[in-house]
């Protein structure tokens, strides 16, 4: 599959360009799961609860086309396919870390912006 590169003028700003790559509910969760370790398709599906096989497959293909995810196919019987982050994908995850920190802080605040007394939410230690 050949990657379609949009010309720089096609985006309003850098956030617009980034959102073109990570837009949607599942892509950042896929990136978070792959930041932990290399995964096979089934492992990724379990790591991202609620995503359908069709959507996961489509998003992995898009992330691969954008140079974010590497897909390694091993010549075995049965075939084994593993997904990992490329250096570009690692840099994208590093750029998303402050957003994840903001999100974690935000869920512990009430409407006035002061910190609420809440128990930590399971699964929010990272990402």
XYZ file of N, CA and C in Angstrom:
381
model
N 0.832 -1.160 0.000
C 0.000 0.000 0.000
C 0.888 1.237 0.000
N 0.551 2.192 -0.845
C 1.349 3.399 -0.952
C 0.755 4.486 -0.073
N 1.603 5.151 0.662
C 1.165 6.203 1.576
C 0.871 7.474 0.803
N -0.254 8.085 1.110
C -0.616 9.352 0.500
C -0.148 10.463 1.428
N 0.733 11.310 0.934
C 1.258 12.399 1.740
C 0.518 13.664 1.344
N -0.113 14.286 2.327
C -0.809 15.539 2.059
C 0.198 16.668 2.037
N -0.051 17.638 1.219
C 0.859 18.778 1.165
C 0.719 19.600 2.445
N 1.789 20.245 2.885
C 1.753 20.984 4.154
C 0.608 21.982 4.253
N 0.201 22.609 3.166
C -0.883 23.592 3.182
C -2.251 22.987 3.422
N -2.344 21.652 3.414
C -3.637 20.993 3.603
C -4.084 21.043 5.054
N -3.195 21.390 5.984
C -3.519 21.439 7.396
C -3.547 22.886 7.870
N -4.418 23.155 8.816
C -4.536 24.496 9.376
C -3.381 24.764 10.338
N -3.001 23.730 11.129
C -1.922 23.879 12.105
C -1.337 22.498 12.402
N -0.329 22.462 13.264
C 0.307 21.197 13.622
C -0.643 20.246 14.331
N -1.540 20.791 15.155
C -2.510 19.929 15.858
C -3.421 19.256 14.833
N -3.805 19.991 13.814
C -4.646 19.440 12.745
C -3.926 18.269 12.069
N -2.634 18.435 11.795
C -1.844 17.369 11.165
C -1.725 16.163 12.087
N -1.498 16.411 13.386
C -1.381 15.309 14.356
C -2.708 14.577 14.489
N -3.797 15.320 14.542
C -5.117 14.697 14.683
C -5.476 13.860 13.458
N -4.928 14.233 12.306
C -5.144 13.429 11.107
C -4.554 12.034 11.289
N -3.461 11.936 12.046
C -2.798 10.652 12.287
C -3.443 9.891 13.441
N -3.795 10.589 14.527
C -4.272 9.893 15.734
C -5.765 10.032 15.969
N -6.481 10.657 15.037
C -7.906 10.906 15.223
C -8.709 9.633 15.468
N -9.758 9.769 16.237
C -10.621 8.639 16.558
C -10.377 8.143 17.966
N -11.292 7.332 18.422
C -11.253 6.852 19.801
C -10.149 5.832 20.054
N -9.810 5.030 19.069
C -8.986 3.849 19.314
C -7.499 4.015 19.051
N -7.102 4.918 18.165
C -5.694 4.976 17.764
C -4.755 5.278 18.927
N -5.116 6.224 19.784
C -4.213 6.533 20.898
C -4.145 5.363 21.883
N -5.230 4.600 22.007
C -5.204 3.426 22.879
C -4.338 2.325 22.285
N -4.348 2.204 20.976
C -3.468 1.255 20.291
C -2.011 1.671 20.509
N -1.735 2.960 20.353
C -0.376 3.465 20.578
C 0.071 3.216 22.010
N -0.817 3.436 22.962
C -0.481 3.216 24.371
C -0.140 1.741 24.605
N -0.954 0.841 24.041
C -0.703 -0.595 24.212
C 0.630 -0.996 23.588
N 0.933 -0.454 22.422
C 2.193 -0.800 21.748
C 3.386 -0.131 22.415
N 3.147 0.901 23.185
C 4.240 1.531 23.925
C 4.734 0.603 25.025
N 3.835 -0.230 25.525
C 4.185 -1.188 26.571
C 5.082 -2.291 26.025
N 4.710 -2.823 24.835
C 5.500 -3.912 24.238
C 4.980 -4.234 22.847
N 5.741 -5.011 22.093
C 5.318 -5.530 20.797
C 4.160 -6.497 21.031
N 3.145 -6.429 20.172
C 1.948 -7.256 20.363
C 1.515 -7.925 19.070
N 0.901 -9.075 19.237
C 0.190 -9.713 18.136
C -1.219 -9.135 18.100
N -1.944 -9.400 17.012
C -3.272 -8.820 16.823
C -4.205 -9.148 17.986
N -4.258 -10.405 18.382
C -5.150 -10.818 19.466
C -4.802 -10.154 20.789
N -3.494 -9.978 21.033
C -3.061 -9.299 22.256
C -3.513 -7.844 22.257
N -3.400 -7.213 21.090
C -3.854 -5.826 20.971
C -5.361 -5.725 21.183
N -6.083 -6.664 20.623
C -7.549 -6.649 20.773
C -7.921 -6.744 22.248
N -7.225 -7.574 23.002
C -7.501 -7.687 24.446
C -7.033 -6.449 25.208
N -5.970 -5.809 24.737
C -5.429 -4.632 25.412
C -6.279 -3.382 25.184
N -7.104 -3.417 24.151
C -7.971 -2.282 23.822
C -9.424 -2.772 23.862
N -9.984 -2.921 25.057
C -11.333 -3.466 25.190
C -12.364 -2.613 24.447
N -13.232 -3.293 23.733
C -14.306 -2.608 23.021
C -14.046 -2.391 21.545
N -12.792 -2.454 21.119
C -12.499 -2.254 19.703
C -12.876 -3.525 18.940
N -13.468 -3.350 17.763
C -13.817 -4.504 16.934
C -12.613 -4.918 16.102
N -12.631 -6.150 15.626
C -11.528 -6.625 14.777
C -11.395 -5.764 13.535
N -12.529 -5.406 12.945
C -12.522 -4.606 11.714
C -11.865 -3.245 11.952
N -12.252 -2.571 13.026
C -11.701 -1.247 13.327
C -10.227 -1.356 13.702
N -9.869 -2.342 14.520
C -8.472 -2.526 14.898
C -7.613 -2.766 13.663
N -8.060 -3.638 12.792
C -7.328 -3.933 11.567
C -7.170 -2.677 10.706
N -8.242 -1.916 10.565
C -8.217 -0.691 9.765
C -7.265 0.347 10.370
N -7.343 0.538 11.689
C -6.476 1.516 12.340
C -5.011 1.100 12.280
N -4.728 -0.176 12.456
C -3.343 -0.642 12.347
C -2.799 -0.381 10.945
N -3.620 -0.624 9.939
C -3.204 -0.384 8.558
C -2.915 1.109 8.350
N -3.796 1.975 8.866
C -3.591 3.418 8.722
C -2.332 3.871 9.463
N -2.134 3.375 10.675
C -0.940 3.743 11.444
C 0.329 3.236 10.767
N 0.234 2.080 10.135
C 1.376 1.554 9.378
C 1.650 2.447 8.167
N 0.600 2.838 7.452
C 0.758 3.724 6.292
C 1.367 5.069 6.677
N 1.060 5.537 7.892
C 1.591 6.813 8.365
C 2.988 6.687 8.966
N 3.536 5.466 8.993
C 4.890 5.265 9.498
C 4.975 5.233 11.015
N 3.843 5.022 11.702
C 3.791 5.025 13.159
C 3.977 3.616 13.719
N 3.419 2.634 13.024
C 3.440 1.234 13.468
C 4.192 0.394 12.434
N 4.985 -0.534 12.936
C 5.692 -1.502 12.082
C 4.983 -2.851 12.201
N 4.723 -3.476 11.068
C 4.087 -4.794 11.018
C 5.121 -5.802 10.544
N 5.430 -6.768 11.401
C 6.430 -7.799 11.087
C 5.714 -9.126 10.885
N 5.889 -9.703 9.694
C 5.279 -10.993 9.370
C 6.373 -12.047 9.387
N 6.165 -13.098 10.179
C 7.140 -14.181 10.277
C 6.667 -15.355 9.425
N 7.595 -15.915 8.663
C 7.284 -17.035 7.773
C 7.227 -18.320 8.585
N 6.149 -18.503 9.298
C 5.937 -19.690 10.122
C 4.576 -20.278 9.780
N 4.367 -21.484 10.225
C 3.052 -22.107 10.076
C 2.549 -22.433 11.480
N 1.465 -21.829 11.916
C 0.707 -20.761 11.245
C 1.491 -19.446 11.244
N 1.145 -18.547 10.310
C 1.864 -17.275 10.219
C 1.719 -16.466 11.515
N 2.778 -15.767 11.857
C 2.759 -14.918 13.051
C 3.034 -13.485 12.604
N 2.197 -12.568 13.080
C 2.345 -11.151 12.758
C 2.436 -10.383 14.064
N 3.445 -9.516 14.168
C 3.616 -8.694 15.358
C 3.636 -7.222 14.972
N 3.102 -6.408 15.861
C 3.048 -4.965 15.652
C 3.892 -4.282 16.720
N 4.635 -3.270 16.296
C 5.460 -2.500 17.220
C 5.476 -1.055 16.747
N 5.962 -0.180 17.609
C 6.074 1.228 17.240
C 7.382 1.478 16.505
N 7.320 2.316 15.509
C 8.525 2.781 14.823
C 9.129 3.913 15.661
N 10.314 4.384 15.311
C 10.852 5.553 16.020
C 9.887 6.762 15.959
N 9.212 6.918 14.828
C 8.227 7.993 14.703
C 7.060 7.765 15.665
N 6.639 6.511 15.806
C 5.572 6.171 16.742
C 5.982 6.419 18.184
N 7.227 6.101 18.516
C 7.739 6.371 19.866
C 7.759 7.868 20.146
N 8.148 8.652 19.141
C 8.177 10.109 19.334
C 6.760 10.666 19.464
N 5.813 10.076 18.760
C 4.414 10.496 18.893
C 3.901 10.190 20.297
N 4.208 9.013 20.813
C 3.793 8.679 22.182
C 4.419 9.639 23.191
N 5.675 10.008 22.965
C 6.325 10.968 23.865
C 5.599 12.313 23.814
N 5.154 12.701 22.634
C 4.416 13.956 22.490
C 3.040 13.879 23.149
N 2.459 12.682 23.208
C 1.138 12.504 23.820
C 1.191 12.411 25.346
N 2.393 12.171 25.914
C 2.512 12.032 27.376
C 1.959 13.224 28.140
N 2.284 14.478 27.760
C 1.700 15.607 28.501
C 0.172 15.643 28.414
N -0.386 15.241 27.293
C -1.839 15.191 27.158
C -2.423 14.145 28.104
N -1.747 13.004 28.226
C -2.186 11.971 29.162
C -2.123 12.458 30.601
N -1.068 13.206 30.932
C -0.948 13.766 32.278
C -2.083 14.755 32.541
N -2.371 15.602 31.569
C -3.467 16.546 31.707
C -4.779 15.800 31.931
N -5.010 14.735 31.167
C -6.233 13.950 31.309
C -6.357 13.332 32.690
N -5.261 12.771 33.197
C -5.288 12.184 34.537
C -5.598 13.252 35.585
N -4.964 14.422 35.466
C -5.233 15.510 36.405
C -6.677 15.995 36.285
N -7.153 16.093 35.070
C -8.491 16.627 34.816
C -9.594 15.754 35.426
N -9.454 14.444 35.376
C -10.521 13.587 35.902
C -10.601 13.644 37.415
N -9.565 14.171 38.068
C -9.570 14.288 39.525
C -9.960 15.696 39.983
N -10.464 16.511 39.094
C -10.871 17.872 39.452
C -12.385 17.991 39.343
N -12.960 18.854 40.178
C -14.399 19.085 40.078
C -14.644 20.229 39.090
N -15.888 20.641 38.937
C -16.250 21.650 37.944
C -15.561 22.991 38.186
N -15.216 23.312 39.434
C -14.571 24.593 39.730
C -13.075 24.569 39.429
N -12.533 23.387 39.139
C -11.113 23.280 38.823
C -10.255 22.898 40.008
N -10.880 22.711 41.178
C -10.099 22.285 42.331
C -10.047 20.775 42.391
N -8.980 20.277 42.980
C -8.796 18.836 43.040
C -9.875 18.188 43.887
N -10.510 17.163 43.325
C -11.558 16.430 44.026
C -10.934 15.277 44.795
N -11.546 14.895 45.882
C -11.068 13.748 46.662
C -11.632 12.493 46.025
N -10.856 11.905 45.144
C -11.312 10.710 44.433
C -10.250 9.640 44.517
N -10.698 8.417 44.483
C -9.773 7.289 44.444
C -9.203 7.191 43.037
N -7.962 6.784 42.887
C -7.392 6.599 41.549
C -8.218 5.601 40.747
N -8.363 5.890 39.461
C -9.103 5.017 38.559
C -8.172 3.963 38.019
N -8.593 2.706 38.080
C -7.775 1.599 37.587
C -7.453 1.814 36.113
N -6.206 1.552 35.751
C -5.801 1.631 34.357
C -5.350 3.018 33.924
N -5.387 4.007 34.829
C -4.991 5.351 34.434
C -3.609 5.734 34.937
N -2.817 4.760 35.300
C -1.472 5.065 35.767
C -0.600 5.562 34.638
N -0.943 5.181 33.397
C -0.192 5.630 32.228
C -1.171 5.919 31.122
N -0.664 6.634 30.094
C -1.451 6.852 28.878
C -2.473 7.894 28.958
